[in-house]
Amino acid sequence: ELLLSLRARPGTPHRGVLRSLAVLASSPAVEGVVIGPGMSLTLGEPLFEGSTAVAVLVAEPGGLVADLVLPGAVSPVQFLPLLPLTAEEAAFKRAHGASALEERWLAYGTDLRDPARSSVLLEE
């Protein structure tokens, strides 16, 4: 299951975010890919109205929401966090990998839940 966590901003509704989540969730059926940590999924348009993000990075499960064990299931349901990416960050991730981008975010204290954040500094 995909999980997107955004910080609310007064007067800034996240119009279009549910449609974007539906598009991302349909990726396995439409594109024939298995979504997993470290992947990026590109929308080609803002994640929602007014957003700087046009893609997401799939993070490791087990952070905000623990795995859900269902009776009789072969394996638990995992909740994969989606981290919004700007176009510049998506290009950086393609060139340098997810861990290099995550290191940049950590070094600059990037608030990934801020729906209006700008791209992290990618060149020094």
PDB file of C-alpha atoms in Angstrom:
ATOM      1  CA  GLU A   1       0.000   0.000   0.000  1.00  0.00           C
ATOM      2  CA  LEU A   2       1.204   3.507  -0.800  1.00  0.00           C
ATOM      3  CA  LEU A   3       1.280   6.182   1.890  1.00  0.00           C
ATOM      4  CA  LEU A   4       1.679   9.927   1.329  1.00  0.00           C
ATOM      5  CA  SER A   5       1.995  12.236   4.313  1.00  0.00           C
ATOM      6  CA  LEU A   6       1.729  16.006   3.798  1.00  0.00           C
ATOM      7  CA  ARG A   7       1.774  18.866   6.271  1.00  0.00           C
ATOM      8  CA  ALA A   8      -1.361  20.971   6.111  1.00  0.00           C
ATOM      9  CA  ARG A   9      -0.989  24.624   5.215  1.00  0.00           C
ATOM     10  CA  PRO A  10      -3.782  27.051   6.047  1.00  0.00           C
ATOM     11  CA  GLY A  11      -5.748  27.939   2.949  1.00  0.00           C
ATOM     12  CA  THR A  12      -3.858  25.424   0.784  1.00  0.00           C
ATOM     13  CA  PRO A  13      -6.051  22.455  -0.057  1.00  0.00           C
ATOM     14  CA  HIS A  14      -4.310  19.588  -1.789  1.00  0.00           C
ATOM     15  CA  ARG A  15      -6.623  19.565  -4.823  1.00  0.00           C
ATOM     16  CA  GLY A  16      -5.825  16.713  -7.170  1.00  0.00           C
ATOM     17  CA  VAL A  17      -3.755  14.657  -4.732  1.00  0.00           C
ATOM     18  CA  LEU A  18      -6.252  11.782  -4.651  1.00  0.00           C
ATOM     19  CA  ARG A  19      -6.193  11.528  -8.443  1.00  0.00           C
ATOM     20  CA  SER A  20      -2.382  11.485  -8.385  1.00  0.00           C
ATOM     21  CA  LEU A  21      -2.362   8.753  -5.738  1.00  0.00           C
ATOM     22  CA  ALA A  22      -4.733   6.689  -7.878  1.00  0.00           C
ATOM     23  CA  VAL A  23      -2.405   7.102 -10.873  1.00  0.00           C
ATOM     24  CA  LEU A  24       0.596   6.028  -8.781  1.00  0.00           C
ATOM     25  CA  ALA A  25      -1.271   3.080  -7.281  1.00  0.00           C
ATOM     26  CA  SER A  26      -2.256   1.873 -10.741  1.00  0.00           C
ATOM     27  CA  SER A  27       1.373   1.759 -11.921  1.00  0.00           C
ATOM     28  CA  PRO A  28       1.801  -1.990 -11.272  1.00  0.00           C
ATOM     29  CA  ALA A  29      -1.235  -2.878 -13.388  1.00  0.00           C
ATOM     30  CA  VAL A  30      -0.633  -0.325 -16.140  1.00  0.00           C
ATOM     31  CA  GLU A  31       3.154  -0.487 -16.460  1.00  0.00           C
ATOM     32  CA  GLY A  32       3.739  -4.028 -15.201  1.00  0.00           C
ATOM     33  CA  VAL A  33       6.186  -2.977 -12.488  1.00  0.00           C
ATOM     34  CA  VAL A  34       6.439  -4.033  -8.867  1.00  0.00           C
ATOM     35  CA  ILE A  35       6.696  -0.955  -6.675  1.00  0.00           C
ATOM     36  CA  GLY A  36       9.469  -1.159  -4.109  1.00  0.00           C
ATOM     37  CA  PRO A  37      11.787   0.978  -1.990  1.00  0.00           C
ATOM     38  CA  GLY A  38      14.232   3.119  -3.958  1.00  0.00           C
ATOM     39  CA  MET A  39      12.005   3.402  -7.030  1.00  0.00           C
ATOM     40  CA  SER A  40      10.799   6.710  -8.312  1.00  0.00           C
ATOM     41  CA  LEU A  41       7.461   7.162 -10.023  1.00  0.00           C
ATOM     42  CA  THR A  42       6.932  10.178 -12.270  1.00  0.00           C
ATOM     43  CA  LEU A  43       3.579  11.822 -12.797  1.00  0.00           C
ATOM     44  CA  GLY A  44       4.562  14.308 -15.504  1.00  0.00           C
ATOM     45  CA  GLU A  45       2.490  16.964 -13.762  1.00  0.00           C
ATOM     46  CA  PRO A  46       2.361  18.422 -10.241  1.00  0.00           C
ATOM     47  CA  LEU A  47       1.417  15.959  -7.502  1.00  0.00           C
ATOM     48  CA  PHE A  48      -1.466  18.294  -6.705  1.00  0.00           C
ATOM     49  CA  GLU A  49      -2.510  21.858  -7.491  1.00  0.00           C
ATOM     50  CA  GLY A  50       0.246  24.242  -6.375  1.00  0.00           C
ATOM     51  CA  SER A  51       2.774  21.499  -5.641  1.00  0.00           C
ATOM     52  CA  THR A  52       6.404  21.664  -6.746  1.00  0.00           C
ATOM     53  CA  ALA A  53       6.590  17.844  -6.788  1.00  0.00           C
ATOM     54  CA  VAL A  54       6.158  15.999 -10.086  1.00  0.00           C
ATOM     55  CA  ALA A  55       7.343  12.567  -8.915  1.00  0.00           C
ATOM     56  CA  VAL A  56       7.725  10.488  -5.765  1.00  0.00           C
ATOM     57  CA  LEU A  57      10.459   8.343  -4.277  1.00  0.00           C
ATOM     58  CA  VAL A  58       9.264   5.104  -2.701  1.00  0.00           C
ATOM     59  CA  ALA A  59      10.814   4.806   0.768  1.00  0.00           C
ATOM     60  CA  GLU A  60      11.367   1.835   3.064  1.00  0.00           C
ATOM     61  CA  PRO A  61       8.276   0.471   4.868  1.00  0.00           C
ATOM     62  CA  GLY A  62       7.858   0.418   8.632  1.00  0.00           C
ATOM     63  CA  GLY A  63       8.254   4.105   9.414  1.00  0.00           C
ATOM     64  CA  LEU A  64       5.008   5.971  10.025  1.00  0.00           C
ATOM     65  CA  VAL A  65       2.750   2.940   9.732  1.00  0.00           C
ATOM     66  CA  ALA A  66       3.738  -0.534  10.882  1.00  0.00           C
ATOM     67  CA  ASP A  67       3.148  -3.588   8.702  1.00  0.00           C
ATOM     68  CA  LEU A  68      -0.366  -4.998   9.001  1.00  0.00           C
ATOM     69  CA  VAL A  69      -0.568  -8.713   9.733  1.00  0.00           C
ATOM     70  CA  LEU A  70      -3.806 -10.224   8.456  1.00  0.00           C
ATOM     71  CA  PRO A  71      -5.078 -13.589   9.656  1.00  0.00           C
ATOM     72  CA  GLY A  72      -4.330 -16.293   7.098  1.00  0.00           C
ATOM     73  CA  ALA A  73      -2.230 -14.016   4.878  1.00  0.00           C
ATOM     74  CA  VAL A  74       1.063 -15.289   3.493  1.00  0.00           C
ATOM     75  CA  SER A  75       2.835 -12.021   4.314  1.00  0.00           C
ATOM     76  CA  PRO A  76       1.893  -8.786   6.055  1.00  0.00           C
ATOM     77  CA  VAL A  77       0.649  -5.733   4.196  1.00  0.00           C
ATOM     78  CA  GLN A  78       3.458  -3.196   3.939  1.00  0.00           C
ATOM     79  CA  PHE A  79       2.865   0.542   3.750  1.00  0.00           C
ATOM     80  CA  LEU A  80       5.380   2.222   1.453  1.00  0.00           C
ATOM     81  CA  PRO A  81       5.904   5.938   2.136  1.00  0.00           C
ATOM     82  CA  LEU A  82       5.967   8.194  -0.906  1.00  0.00           C
ATOM     83  CA  LEU A  83       8.396  11.106  -0.696  1.00  0.00           C
ATOM     84  CA  PRO A  84       7.552  13.983  -3.075  1.00  0.00           C
ATOM     85  CA  LEU A  85      10.278  14.866  -5.604  1.00  0.00           C
ATOM     86  CA  THR A  86      10.756  18.029  -7.608  1.00  0.00           C
ATOM     87  CA  ALA A  87      11.814  17.595 -11.246  1.00  0.00           C
ATOM     88  CA  GLU A  88      15.405  18.499 -10.295  1.00  0.00           C
ATOM     89  CA  GLU A  89      15.455  15.949  -7.462  1.00  0.00           C
ATOM     90  CA  ALA A  90      14.029  13.250  -9.744  1.00  0.00           C
ATOM     91  CA  ALA A  91      16.830  13.916 -12.267  1.00  0.00           C
ATOM     92  CA  PHE A  92      19.436  13.855  -9.477  1.00  0.00           C
ATOM     93  CA  LYS A  93      18.037  10.548  -8.201  1.00  0.00           C
ATOM     94  CA  ARG A  94      18.252   9.024 -11.691  1.00  0.00           C
ATOM     95  CA  ALA A  95      21.891  10.139 -12.022  1.00  0.00           C
ATOM     96  CA  HIS A  96      23.159   9.466  -8.478  1.00  0.00           C
ATOM     97  CA  GLY A  97      20.709   7.067  -6.846  1.00  0.00           C
ATOM     98  CA  ALA A  98      18.140   7.271  -4.067  1.00  0.00           C
ATOM     99  CA  SER A  99      20.619   7.136  -1.187  1.00  0.00           C
ATOM    100  CA  ALA A 100      22.583  10.127  -2.547  1.00  0.00           C
ATOM    101  CA  LEU A 101      19.374  12.153  -2.716  1.00  0.00           C
ATOM    102  CA  GLU A 102      18.311  11.057   0.767  1.00  0.00           C
ATOM    103  CA  GLU A 103      21.735  12.159   2.089  1.00  0.00           C
ATOM    104  CA  ARG A 104      21.158  15.616   0.578  1.00  0.00           C
ATOM    105  CA  TRP A 105      17.732  15.843   2.177  1.00  0.00           C
ATOM    106  CA  LEU A 106      19.186  14.920   5.567  1.00  0.00           C
ATOM    107  CA  ALA A 107      22.151  17.298   5.227  1.00  0.00           C
ATOM    108  CA  TYR A 108      19.846  20.240   4.527  1.00  0.00           C
ATOM    109  CA  GLY A 109      17.072  19.283   6.962  1.00  0.00           C
ATOM    110  CA  THR A 110      14.519  19.097   4.146  1.00  0.00           C
ATOM    111  CA  ASP A 111      10.891  18.931   5.257  1.00  0.00           C
ATOM    112  CA  LEU A 112       9.549  16.349   2.810  1.00  0.00           C
ATOM    113  CA  ARG A 113       6.017  16.839   4.132  1.00  0.00           C
ATOM    114  CA  ASP A 114       5.983  20.523   3.078  1.00  0.00           C
ATOM    115  CA  PRO A 115       3.747  20.632   0.002  1.00  0.00           C
ATOM    116  CA  ALA A 116       5.256  23.903  -1.242  1.00  0.00           C
ATOM    117  CA  ARG A 117       8.944  23.241  -0.561  1.00  0.00           C
ATOM    118  CA  SER A 118      11.582  24.036  -3.123  1.00  0.00           C
ATOM    119  CA  SER A 119      14.178  21.595  -4.407  1.00  0.00           C
ATOM    120  CA  VAL A 120      17.072  20.802  -2.090  1.00  0.00           C
ATOM    121  CA  LEU A 121      20.487  22.191  -3.097  1.00  0.00           C
ATOM    122  CA  LEU A 122      21.852  19.521  -5.438  1.00  0.00           C
ATOM    123  CA  GLU A 123      25.155  21.068  -6.526  1.00  0.00           C
ATOM    124  CA  GLU A 124      27.846  22.609  -4.424  1.00  0.00           C
TER     125      GLU A 124
END
